[in-house]
Tab-separated table of N, CA and C in Angstrom:
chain	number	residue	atom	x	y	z
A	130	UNK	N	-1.571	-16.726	6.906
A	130	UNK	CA	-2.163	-15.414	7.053
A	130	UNK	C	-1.539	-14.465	6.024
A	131	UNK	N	-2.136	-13.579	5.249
A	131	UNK	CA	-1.825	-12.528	4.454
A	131	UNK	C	-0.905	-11.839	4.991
A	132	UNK	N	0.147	-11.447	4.877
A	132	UNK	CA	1.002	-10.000	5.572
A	132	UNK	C	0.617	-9.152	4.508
A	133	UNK	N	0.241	-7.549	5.192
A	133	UNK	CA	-0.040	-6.518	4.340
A	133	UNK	C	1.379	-5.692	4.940
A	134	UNK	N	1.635	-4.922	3.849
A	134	UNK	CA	3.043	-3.516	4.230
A	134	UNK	C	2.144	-2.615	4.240
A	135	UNK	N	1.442	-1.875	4.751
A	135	UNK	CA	0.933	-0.692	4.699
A	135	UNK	C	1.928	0.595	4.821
A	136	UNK	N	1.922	1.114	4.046
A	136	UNK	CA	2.490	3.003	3.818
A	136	UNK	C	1.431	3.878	3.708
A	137	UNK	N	1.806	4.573	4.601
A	137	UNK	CA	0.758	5.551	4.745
A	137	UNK	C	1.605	6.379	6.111
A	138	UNK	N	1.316	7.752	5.592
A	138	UNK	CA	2.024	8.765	6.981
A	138	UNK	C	0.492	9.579	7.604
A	139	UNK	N	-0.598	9.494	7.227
A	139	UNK	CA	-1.340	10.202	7.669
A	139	UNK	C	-2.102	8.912	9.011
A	140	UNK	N	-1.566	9.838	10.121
A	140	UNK	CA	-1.676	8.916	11.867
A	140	UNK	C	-3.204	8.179	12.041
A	141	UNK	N	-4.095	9.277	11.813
A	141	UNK	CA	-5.447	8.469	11.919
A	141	UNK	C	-6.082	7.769	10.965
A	142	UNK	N	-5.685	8.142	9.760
A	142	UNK	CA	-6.122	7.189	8.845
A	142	UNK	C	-5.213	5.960	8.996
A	143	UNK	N	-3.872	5.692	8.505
A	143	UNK	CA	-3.126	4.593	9.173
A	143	UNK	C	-3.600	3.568	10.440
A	144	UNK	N	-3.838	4.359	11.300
A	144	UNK	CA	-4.404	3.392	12.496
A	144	UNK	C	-5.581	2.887	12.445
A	145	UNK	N	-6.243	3.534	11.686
A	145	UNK	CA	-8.047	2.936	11.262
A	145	UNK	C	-7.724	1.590	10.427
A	146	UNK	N	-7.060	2.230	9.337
A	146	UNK	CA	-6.637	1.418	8.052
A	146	UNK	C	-6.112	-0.400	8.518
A	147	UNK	N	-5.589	-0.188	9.650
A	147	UNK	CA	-4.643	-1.175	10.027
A	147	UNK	C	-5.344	-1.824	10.839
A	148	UNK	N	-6.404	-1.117	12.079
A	148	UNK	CA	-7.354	-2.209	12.326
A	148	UNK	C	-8.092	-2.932	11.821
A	149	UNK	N	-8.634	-1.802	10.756
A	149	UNK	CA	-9.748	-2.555	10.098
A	149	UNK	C	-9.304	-3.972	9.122
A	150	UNK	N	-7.852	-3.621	8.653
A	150	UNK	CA	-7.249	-4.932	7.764
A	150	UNK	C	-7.218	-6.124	8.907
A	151	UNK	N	-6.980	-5.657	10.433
A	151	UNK	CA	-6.579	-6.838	11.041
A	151	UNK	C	-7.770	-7.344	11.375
A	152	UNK	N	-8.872	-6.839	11.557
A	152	UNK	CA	-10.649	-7.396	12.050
A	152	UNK	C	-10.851	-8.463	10.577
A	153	UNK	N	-10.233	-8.220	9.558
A	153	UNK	CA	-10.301	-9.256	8.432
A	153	UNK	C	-9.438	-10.073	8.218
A	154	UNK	N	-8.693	-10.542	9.563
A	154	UNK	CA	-7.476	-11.296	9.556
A	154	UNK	C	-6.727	-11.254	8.598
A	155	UNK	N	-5.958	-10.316	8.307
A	155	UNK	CA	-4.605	-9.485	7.760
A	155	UNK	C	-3.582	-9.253	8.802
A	156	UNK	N	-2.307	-9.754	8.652
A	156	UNK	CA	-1.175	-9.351	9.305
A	156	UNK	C	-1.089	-8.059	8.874
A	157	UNK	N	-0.897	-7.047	9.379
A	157	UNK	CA	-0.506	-5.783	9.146
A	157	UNK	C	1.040	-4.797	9.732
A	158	UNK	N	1.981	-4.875	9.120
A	158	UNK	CA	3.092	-3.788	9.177
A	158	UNK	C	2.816	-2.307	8.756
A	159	UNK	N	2.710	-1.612	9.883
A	159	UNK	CA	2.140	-0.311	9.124
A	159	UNK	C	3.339	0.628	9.337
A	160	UNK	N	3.851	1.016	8.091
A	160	UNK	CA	5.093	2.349	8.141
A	160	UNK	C	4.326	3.668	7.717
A	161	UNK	N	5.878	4.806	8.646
A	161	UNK	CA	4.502	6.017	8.703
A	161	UNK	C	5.475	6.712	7.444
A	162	UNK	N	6.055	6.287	6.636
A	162	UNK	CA	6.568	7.118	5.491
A	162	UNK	C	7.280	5.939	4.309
A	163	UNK	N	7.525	6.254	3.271
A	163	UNK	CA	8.359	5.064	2.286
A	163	UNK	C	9.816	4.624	2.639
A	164	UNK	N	10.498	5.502	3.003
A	164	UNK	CA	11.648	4.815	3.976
A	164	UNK	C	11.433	3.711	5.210
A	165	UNK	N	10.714	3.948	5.530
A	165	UNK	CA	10.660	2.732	7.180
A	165	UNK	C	10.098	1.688	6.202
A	166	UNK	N	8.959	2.043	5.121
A	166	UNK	CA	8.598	0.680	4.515
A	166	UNK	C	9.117	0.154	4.015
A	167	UNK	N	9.804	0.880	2.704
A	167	UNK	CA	11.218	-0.353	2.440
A	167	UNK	C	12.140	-1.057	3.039
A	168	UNK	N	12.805	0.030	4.216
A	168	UNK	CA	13.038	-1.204	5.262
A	168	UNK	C	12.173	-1.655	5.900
A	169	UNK	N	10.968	-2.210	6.152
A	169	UNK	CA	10.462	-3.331	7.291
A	169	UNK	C	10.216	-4.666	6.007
A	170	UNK	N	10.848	-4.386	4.717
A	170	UNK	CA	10.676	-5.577	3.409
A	170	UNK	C	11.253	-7.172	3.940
A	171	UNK	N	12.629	-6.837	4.181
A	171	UNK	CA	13.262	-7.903	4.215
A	171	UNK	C	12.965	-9.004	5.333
A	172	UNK	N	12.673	-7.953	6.734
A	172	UNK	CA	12.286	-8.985	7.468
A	172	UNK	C	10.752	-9.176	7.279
A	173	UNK	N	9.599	-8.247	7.361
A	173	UNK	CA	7.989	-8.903	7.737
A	173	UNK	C	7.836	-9.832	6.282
A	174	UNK	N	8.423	-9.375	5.283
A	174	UNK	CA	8.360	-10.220	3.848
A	174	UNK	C	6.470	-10.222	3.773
A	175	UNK	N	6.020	-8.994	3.039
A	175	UNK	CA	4.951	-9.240	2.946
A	175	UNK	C	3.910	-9.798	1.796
A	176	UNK	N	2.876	-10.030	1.687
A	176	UNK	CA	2.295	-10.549	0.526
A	176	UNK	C	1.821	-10.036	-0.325
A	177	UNK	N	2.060	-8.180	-0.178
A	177	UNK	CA	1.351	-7.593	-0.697
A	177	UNK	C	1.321	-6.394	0.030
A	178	UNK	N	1.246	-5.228	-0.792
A	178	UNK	CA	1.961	-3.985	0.095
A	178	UNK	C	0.718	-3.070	-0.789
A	179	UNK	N	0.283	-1.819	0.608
A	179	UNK	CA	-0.863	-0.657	-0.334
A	179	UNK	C	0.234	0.206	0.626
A	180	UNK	N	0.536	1.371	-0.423
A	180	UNK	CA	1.538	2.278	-0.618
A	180	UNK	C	0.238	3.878	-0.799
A	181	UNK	N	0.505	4.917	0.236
A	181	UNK	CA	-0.544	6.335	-0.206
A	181	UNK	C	1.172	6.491	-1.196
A	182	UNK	N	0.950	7.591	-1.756
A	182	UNK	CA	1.748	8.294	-2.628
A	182	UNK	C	2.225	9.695	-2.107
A	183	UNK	N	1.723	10.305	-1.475
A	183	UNK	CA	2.309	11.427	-1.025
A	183	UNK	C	2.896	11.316	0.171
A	184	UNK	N	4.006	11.030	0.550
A	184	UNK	CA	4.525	10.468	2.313
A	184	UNK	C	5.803	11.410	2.054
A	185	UNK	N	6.550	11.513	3.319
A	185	UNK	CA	7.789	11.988	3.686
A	185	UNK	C	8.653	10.762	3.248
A	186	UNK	N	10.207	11.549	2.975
A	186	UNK	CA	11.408	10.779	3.023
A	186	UNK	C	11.732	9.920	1.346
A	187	UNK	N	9.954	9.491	1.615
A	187	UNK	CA	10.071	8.591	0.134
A	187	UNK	C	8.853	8.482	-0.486
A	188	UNK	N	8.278	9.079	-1.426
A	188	UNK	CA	6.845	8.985	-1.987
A	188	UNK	C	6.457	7.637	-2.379
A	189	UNK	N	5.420	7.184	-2.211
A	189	UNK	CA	4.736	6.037	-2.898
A	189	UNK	C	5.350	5.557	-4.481
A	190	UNK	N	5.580	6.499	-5.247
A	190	UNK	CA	6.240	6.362	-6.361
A	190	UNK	C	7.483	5.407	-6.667
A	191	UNK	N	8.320	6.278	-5.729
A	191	UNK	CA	9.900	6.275	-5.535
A	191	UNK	C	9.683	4.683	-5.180
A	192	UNK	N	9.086	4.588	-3.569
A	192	UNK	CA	9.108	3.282	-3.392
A	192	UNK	C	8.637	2.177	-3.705
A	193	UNK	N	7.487	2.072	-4.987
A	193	UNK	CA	6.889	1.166	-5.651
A	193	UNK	C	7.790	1.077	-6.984
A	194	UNK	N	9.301	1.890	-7.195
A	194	UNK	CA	10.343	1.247	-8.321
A	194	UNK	C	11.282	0.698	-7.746
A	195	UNK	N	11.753	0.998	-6.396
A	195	UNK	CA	12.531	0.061	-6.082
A	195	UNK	C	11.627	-1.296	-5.142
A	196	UNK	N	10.580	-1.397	-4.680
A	196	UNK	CA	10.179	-2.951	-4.745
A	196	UNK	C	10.094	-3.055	-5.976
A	197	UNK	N	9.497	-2.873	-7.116
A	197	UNK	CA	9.385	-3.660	-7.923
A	197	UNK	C	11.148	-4.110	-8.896
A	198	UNK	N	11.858	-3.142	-8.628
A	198	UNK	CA	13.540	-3.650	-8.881
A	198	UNK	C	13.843	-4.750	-8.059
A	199	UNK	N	13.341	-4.601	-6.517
A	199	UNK	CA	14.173	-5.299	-5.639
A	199	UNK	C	12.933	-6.815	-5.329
A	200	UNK	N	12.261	-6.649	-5.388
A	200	UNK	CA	10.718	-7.780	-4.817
A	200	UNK	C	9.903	-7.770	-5.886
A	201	UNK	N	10.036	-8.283	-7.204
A	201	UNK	CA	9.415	-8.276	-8.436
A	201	UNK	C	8.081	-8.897	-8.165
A	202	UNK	N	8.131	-10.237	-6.941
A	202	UNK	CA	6.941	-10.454	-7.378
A	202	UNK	C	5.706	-10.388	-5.993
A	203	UNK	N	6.414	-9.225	-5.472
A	203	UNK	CA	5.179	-8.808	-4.197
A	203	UNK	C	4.185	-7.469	-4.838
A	204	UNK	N	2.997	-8.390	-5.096
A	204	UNK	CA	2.032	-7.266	-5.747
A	204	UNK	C	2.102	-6.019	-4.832
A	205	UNK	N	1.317	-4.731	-5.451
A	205	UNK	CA	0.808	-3.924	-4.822
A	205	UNK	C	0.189	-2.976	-5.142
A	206	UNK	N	-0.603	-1.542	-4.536
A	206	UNK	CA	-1.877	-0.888	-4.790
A	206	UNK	C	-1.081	0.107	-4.375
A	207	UNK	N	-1.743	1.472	-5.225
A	207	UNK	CA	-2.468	2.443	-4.283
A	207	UNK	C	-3.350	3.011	-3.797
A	208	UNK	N	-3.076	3.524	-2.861
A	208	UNK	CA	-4.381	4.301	-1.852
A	208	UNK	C	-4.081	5.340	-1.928
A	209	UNK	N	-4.641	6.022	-2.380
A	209	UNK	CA	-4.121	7.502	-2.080
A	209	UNK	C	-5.023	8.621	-2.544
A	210	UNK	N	-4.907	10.250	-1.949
A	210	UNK	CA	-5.956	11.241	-2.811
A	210	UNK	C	-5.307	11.724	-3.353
A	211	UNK	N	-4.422	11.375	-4.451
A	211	UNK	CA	-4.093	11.791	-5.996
A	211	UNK	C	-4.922	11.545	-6.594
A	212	UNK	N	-5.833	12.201	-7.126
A	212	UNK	CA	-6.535	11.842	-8.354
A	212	UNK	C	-6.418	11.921	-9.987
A	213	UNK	N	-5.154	12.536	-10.202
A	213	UNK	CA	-4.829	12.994	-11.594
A	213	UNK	C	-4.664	11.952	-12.300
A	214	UNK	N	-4.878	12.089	-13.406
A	214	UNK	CA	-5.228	11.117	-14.541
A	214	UNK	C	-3.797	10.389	-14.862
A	215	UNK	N	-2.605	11.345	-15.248
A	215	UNK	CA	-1.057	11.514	-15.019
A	215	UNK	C	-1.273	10.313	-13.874
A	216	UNK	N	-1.336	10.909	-12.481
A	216	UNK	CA	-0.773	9.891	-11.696
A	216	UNK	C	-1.350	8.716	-11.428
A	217	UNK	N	-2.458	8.312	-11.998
A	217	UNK	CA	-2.974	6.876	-12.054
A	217	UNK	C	-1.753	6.172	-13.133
A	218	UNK	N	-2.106	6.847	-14.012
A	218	UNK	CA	-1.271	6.635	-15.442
A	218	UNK	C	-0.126	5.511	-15.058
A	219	UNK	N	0.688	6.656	-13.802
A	219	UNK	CA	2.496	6.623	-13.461
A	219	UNK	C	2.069	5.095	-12.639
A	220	UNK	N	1.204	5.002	-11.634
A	220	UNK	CA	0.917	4.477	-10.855
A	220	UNK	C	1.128	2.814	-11.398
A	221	UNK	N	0.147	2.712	-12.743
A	221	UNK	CA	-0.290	1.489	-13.252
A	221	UNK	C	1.210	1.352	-14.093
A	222	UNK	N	1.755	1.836	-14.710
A	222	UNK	CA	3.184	1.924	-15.434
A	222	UNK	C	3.759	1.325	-14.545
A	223	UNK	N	3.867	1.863	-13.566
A	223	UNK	CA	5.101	1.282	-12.564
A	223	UNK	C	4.670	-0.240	-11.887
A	224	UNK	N	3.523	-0.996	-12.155
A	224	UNK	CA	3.206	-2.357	-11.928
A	224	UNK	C	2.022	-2.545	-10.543
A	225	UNK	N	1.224	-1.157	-10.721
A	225	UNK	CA	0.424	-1.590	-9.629
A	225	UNK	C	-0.731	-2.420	-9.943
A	226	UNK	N	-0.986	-3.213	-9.070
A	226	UNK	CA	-2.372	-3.994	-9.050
A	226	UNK	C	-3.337	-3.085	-9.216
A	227	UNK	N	-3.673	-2.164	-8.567
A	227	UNK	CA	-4.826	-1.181	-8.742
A	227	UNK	C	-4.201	0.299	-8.187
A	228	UNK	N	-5.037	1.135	-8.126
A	228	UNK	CA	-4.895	2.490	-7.961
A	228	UNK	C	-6.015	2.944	-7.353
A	229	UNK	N	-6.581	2.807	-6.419
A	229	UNK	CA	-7.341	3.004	-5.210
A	229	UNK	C	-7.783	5.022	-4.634
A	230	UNK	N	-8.719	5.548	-5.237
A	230	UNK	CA	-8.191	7.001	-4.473
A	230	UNK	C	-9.483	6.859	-3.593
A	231	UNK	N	-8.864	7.798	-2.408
A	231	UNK	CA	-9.725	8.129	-1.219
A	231	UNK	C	-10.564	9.496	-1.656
A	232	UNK	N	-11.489	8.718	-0.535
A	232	UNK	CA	-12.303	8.072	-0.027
A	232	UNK	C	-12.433	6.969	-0.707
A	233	UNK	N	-12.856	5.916	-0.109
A	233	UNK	CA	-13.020	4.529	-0.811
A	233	UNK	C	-13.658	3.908	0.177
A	234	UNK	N	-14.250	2.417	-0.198
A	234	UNK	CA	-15.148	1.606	0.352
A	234	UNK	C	-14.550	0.635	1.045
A	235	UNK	N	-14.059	0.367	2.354
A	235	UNK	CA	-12.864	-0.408	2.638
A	235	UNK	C	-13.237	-1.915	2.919
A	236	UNK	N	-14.823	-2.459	2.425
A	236	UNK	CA	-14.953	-3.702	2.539
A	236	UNK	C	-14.597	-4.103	0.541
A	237	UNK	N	-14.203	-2.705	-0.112
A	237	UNK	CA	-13.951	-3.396	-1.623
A	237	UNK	C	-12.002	-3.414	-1.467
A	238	UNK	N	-11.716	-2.673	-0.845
A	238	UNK	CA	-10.255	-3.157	-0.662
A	238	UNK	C	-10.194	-4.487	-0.069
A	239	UNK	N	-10.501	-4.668	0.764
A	239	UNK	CA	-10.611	-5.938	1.628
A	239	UNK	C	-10.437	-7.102	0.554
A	240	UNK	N	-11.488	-7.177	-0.239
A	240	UNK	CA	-12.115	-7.989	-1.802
A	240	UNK	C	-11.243	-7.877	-2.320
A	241	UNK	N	-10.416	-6.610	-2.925
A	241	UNK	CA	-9.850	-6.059	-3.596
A	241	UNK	C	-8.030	-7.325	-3.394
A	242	UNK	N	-7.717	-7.185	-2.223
A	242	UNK	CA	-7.081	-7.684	-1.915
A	242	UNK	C	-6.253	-9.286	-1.793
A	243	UNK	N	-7.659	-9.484	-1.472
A	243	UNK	CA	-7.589	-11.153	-1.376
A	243	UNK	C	-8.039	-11.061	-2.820
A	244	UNK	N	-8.483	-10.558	-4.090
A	244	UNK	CA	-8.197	-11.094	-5.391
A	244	UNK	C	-7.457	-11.007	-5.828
A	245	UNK	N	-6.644	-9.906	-5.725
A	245	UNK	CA	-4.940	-9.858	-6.211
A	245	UNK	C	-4.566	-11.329	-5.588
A	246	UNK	N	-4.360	-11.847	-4.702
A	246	UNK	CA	-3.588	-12.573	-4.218
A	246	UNK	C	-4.036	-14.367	-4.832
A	247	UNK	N	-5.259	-14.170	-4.933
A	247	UNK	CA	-5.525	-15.028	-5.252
A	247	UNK	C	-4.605	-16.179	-5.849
Protein backbone atom coordinates (compact mmCIF):
# COMPACT_ATOMS: atom_id res chain seq x y z
CA UNK A 1 0.00 0.00 0.00
CA UNK A 2 1.25 3.61 -0.76
CA UNK A 3 1.87 5.59 2.61
CA UNK A 4 1.10 9.28 1.92
CA UNK A 5 2.60 12.13 4.78
CA UNK A 6 0.10 14.61 4.29
CA UNK A 7 0.87 18.38 5.73
CA UNK A 8 -1.60 20.44 5.74
CA UNK A 9 -3.00 22.67 8.90
CA UNK A 10 -6.18 23.78 7.32
CA UNK A 11 -8.89 21.11 9.53
CA UNK A 12 -11.47 20.68 6.77
CA UNK A 13 -9.58 20.55 3.95
CA UNK A 14 -7.04 18.00 5.65
CA UNK A 15 -9.86 15.72 6.64
CA UNK A 16 -11.49 15.73 3.12
CA UNK A 17 -7.98 15.43 1.64
CA UNK A 18 -7.25 12.30 3.71
CA UNK A 19 -10.44 10.53 3.05
CA UNK A 20 -10.55 10.99 -0.21
CA UNK A 21 -6.65 9.58 -0.56
CA UNK A 22 -7.89 6.65 1.61
CA UNK A 23 -11.28 5.78 -0.76
CA UNK A 24 -8.17 5.30 -3.35
CA UNK A 25 -6.42 2.99 -1.11
CA UNK A 26 -3.66 5.31 0.19
CA UNK A 27 -2.31 4.89 3.68
CA UNK A 28 -2.61 8.29 4.94
CA UNK A 29 -0.60 10.14 8.01
CA UNK A 30 -2.09 13.42 8.15
CA UNK A 31 -0.02 16.25 10.26
CA UNK A 32 -1.72 19.49 11.12
CA UNK A 33 1.60 21.64 10.74
CA UNK A 34 5.51 20.84 9.40
CA UNK A 35 6.76 20.01 12.79
CA UNK A 36 4.44 16.94 13.68
CA UNK A 37 5.27 15.95 9.95
CA UNK A 38 8.76 15.70 10.19
CA UNK A 39 8.37 13.92 13.14
CA UNK A 40 5.73 11.22 12.12
CA UNK A 41 9.02 10.47 9.15
CA UNK A 42 10.88 8.01 10.95
CA UNK A 43 8.30 5.86 12.13
CA UNK A 44 5.07 5.85 9.27
CA UNK A 45 8.25 5.97 6.65
CA UNK A 46 6.21 7.21 3.88
CA UNK A 47 6.28 6.83 0.07
CA UNK A 48 5.70 10.03 -0.67
CA UNK A 49 4.71 13.14 1.17
CA UNK A 50 2.18 16.41 -0.30
CA UNK A 51 3.33 19.25 1.95
CA UNK A 52 0.59 22.91 1.74
CA UNK A 53 3.33 25.59 2.26
CA UNK A 54 1.88 27.96 4.49
CA UNK A 55 1.45 25.90 8.03
CA UNK A 56 2.46 26.83 11.63
CA UNK A 57 5.74 25.93 13.46
CA UNK A 58 7.27 24.89 10.07
CA UNK A 59 6.32 26.01 6.48
CA UNK A 60 6.17 23.57 3.65
CA UNK A 61 9.45 25.08 2.52
CA UNK A 62 11.50 24.71 5.64
CA UNK A 63 10.26 21.15 5.75
CA UNK A 64 10.72 19.96 2.16
CA UNK A 65 14.91 20.97 2.88
CA UNK A 66 15.25 19.07 5.62
CA UNK A 67 13.46 15.79 4.08
CA UNK A 68 15.19 16.23 1.25
CA UNK A 69 18.75 16.57 3.57
CA UNK A 70 17.44 13.89 5.75
CA UNK A 71 15.08 11.29 3.22
CA UNK A 72 16.70 12.09 -0.21
CA UNK A 73 14.79 9.68 -1.81
CA UNK A 74 11.02 10.11 -0.56
CA UNK A 75 9.46 12.11 -3.44
CA UNK A 76 7.16 14.91 -2.87
CA UNK A 77 4.49 17.75 -4.01
CA UNK A 78 2.91 20.70 -3.27
CA UNK A 79 -0.51 21.59 -2.57
CA UNK A 80 -0.97 24.67 -1.75
CA UNK A 81 -2.70 28.43 -2.61
CA UNK A 82 0.60 30.05 -3.25
CA UNK A 83 0.44 30.93 -6.52
CA UNK A 84 3.51 33.14 -7.16
CA UNK A 85 5.66 32.41 -9.85
CA UNK A 86 8.81 32.95 -7.10
CA UNK A 87 7.20 30.26 -5.11
CA UNK A 88 6.64 27.57 -7.65
CA UNK A 89 10.15 28.52 -8.73
CA UNK A 90 11.49 27.81 -4.76
CA UNK A 91 9.17 24.90 -4.69
CA UNK A 92 10.66 22.94 -7.87
CA UNK A 93 14.45 24.10 -6.73
CA UNK A 94 14.04 22.49 -3.63
CA UNK A 95 13.19 18.86 -5.46
CA UNK A 96 9.51 18.78 -5.73
CA UNK A 97 7.75 16.33 -7.93
CA UNK A 98 5.12 18.86 -8.78
CA UNK A 99 3.65 22.03 -7.41
CA UNK A 100 -0.04 21.55 -7.21
CA UNK A 101 -2.11 25.04 -6.34
CA UNK A 102 -5.64 24.96 -5.01
CA UNK A 103 -8.23 24.49 -6.07
CA UNK A 104 -7.34 21.45 -7.97
CA UNK A 105 -8.89 18.31 -9.44
CA UNK A 106 -8.30 15.62 -6.81
CA UNK A 107 -8.89 12.57 -9.17
CA UNK A 108 -5.49 14.31 -11.12
CA UNK A 109 -3.59 14.19 -7.80
CA UNK A 110 -4.68 10.79 -7.24
CA UNK A 111 -2.94 10.07 -11.07
CA UNK A 112 -0.63 12.50 -10.17
CA UNK A 113 0.60 10.39 -7.49
CA UNK A 114 0.74 6.95 -8.36
CA UNK A 115 2.98 8.41 -11.42
CA UNK A 116 5.51 9.85 -9.34
CA UNK A 117 5.80 6.61 -7.73
CA UNK A 118 5.74 4.67 -10.40
Amino acid sequence: MIKILLAEDDYDFGSLLKQYLEIHNFEVMWAKDGEEAYNCFSNFKPSICVFDVMMPKMDGFTLAEKVVENYPHIPFIFLTARKLKEDKLKGLKLGANDYIEKPFDADILVLKLKNILK
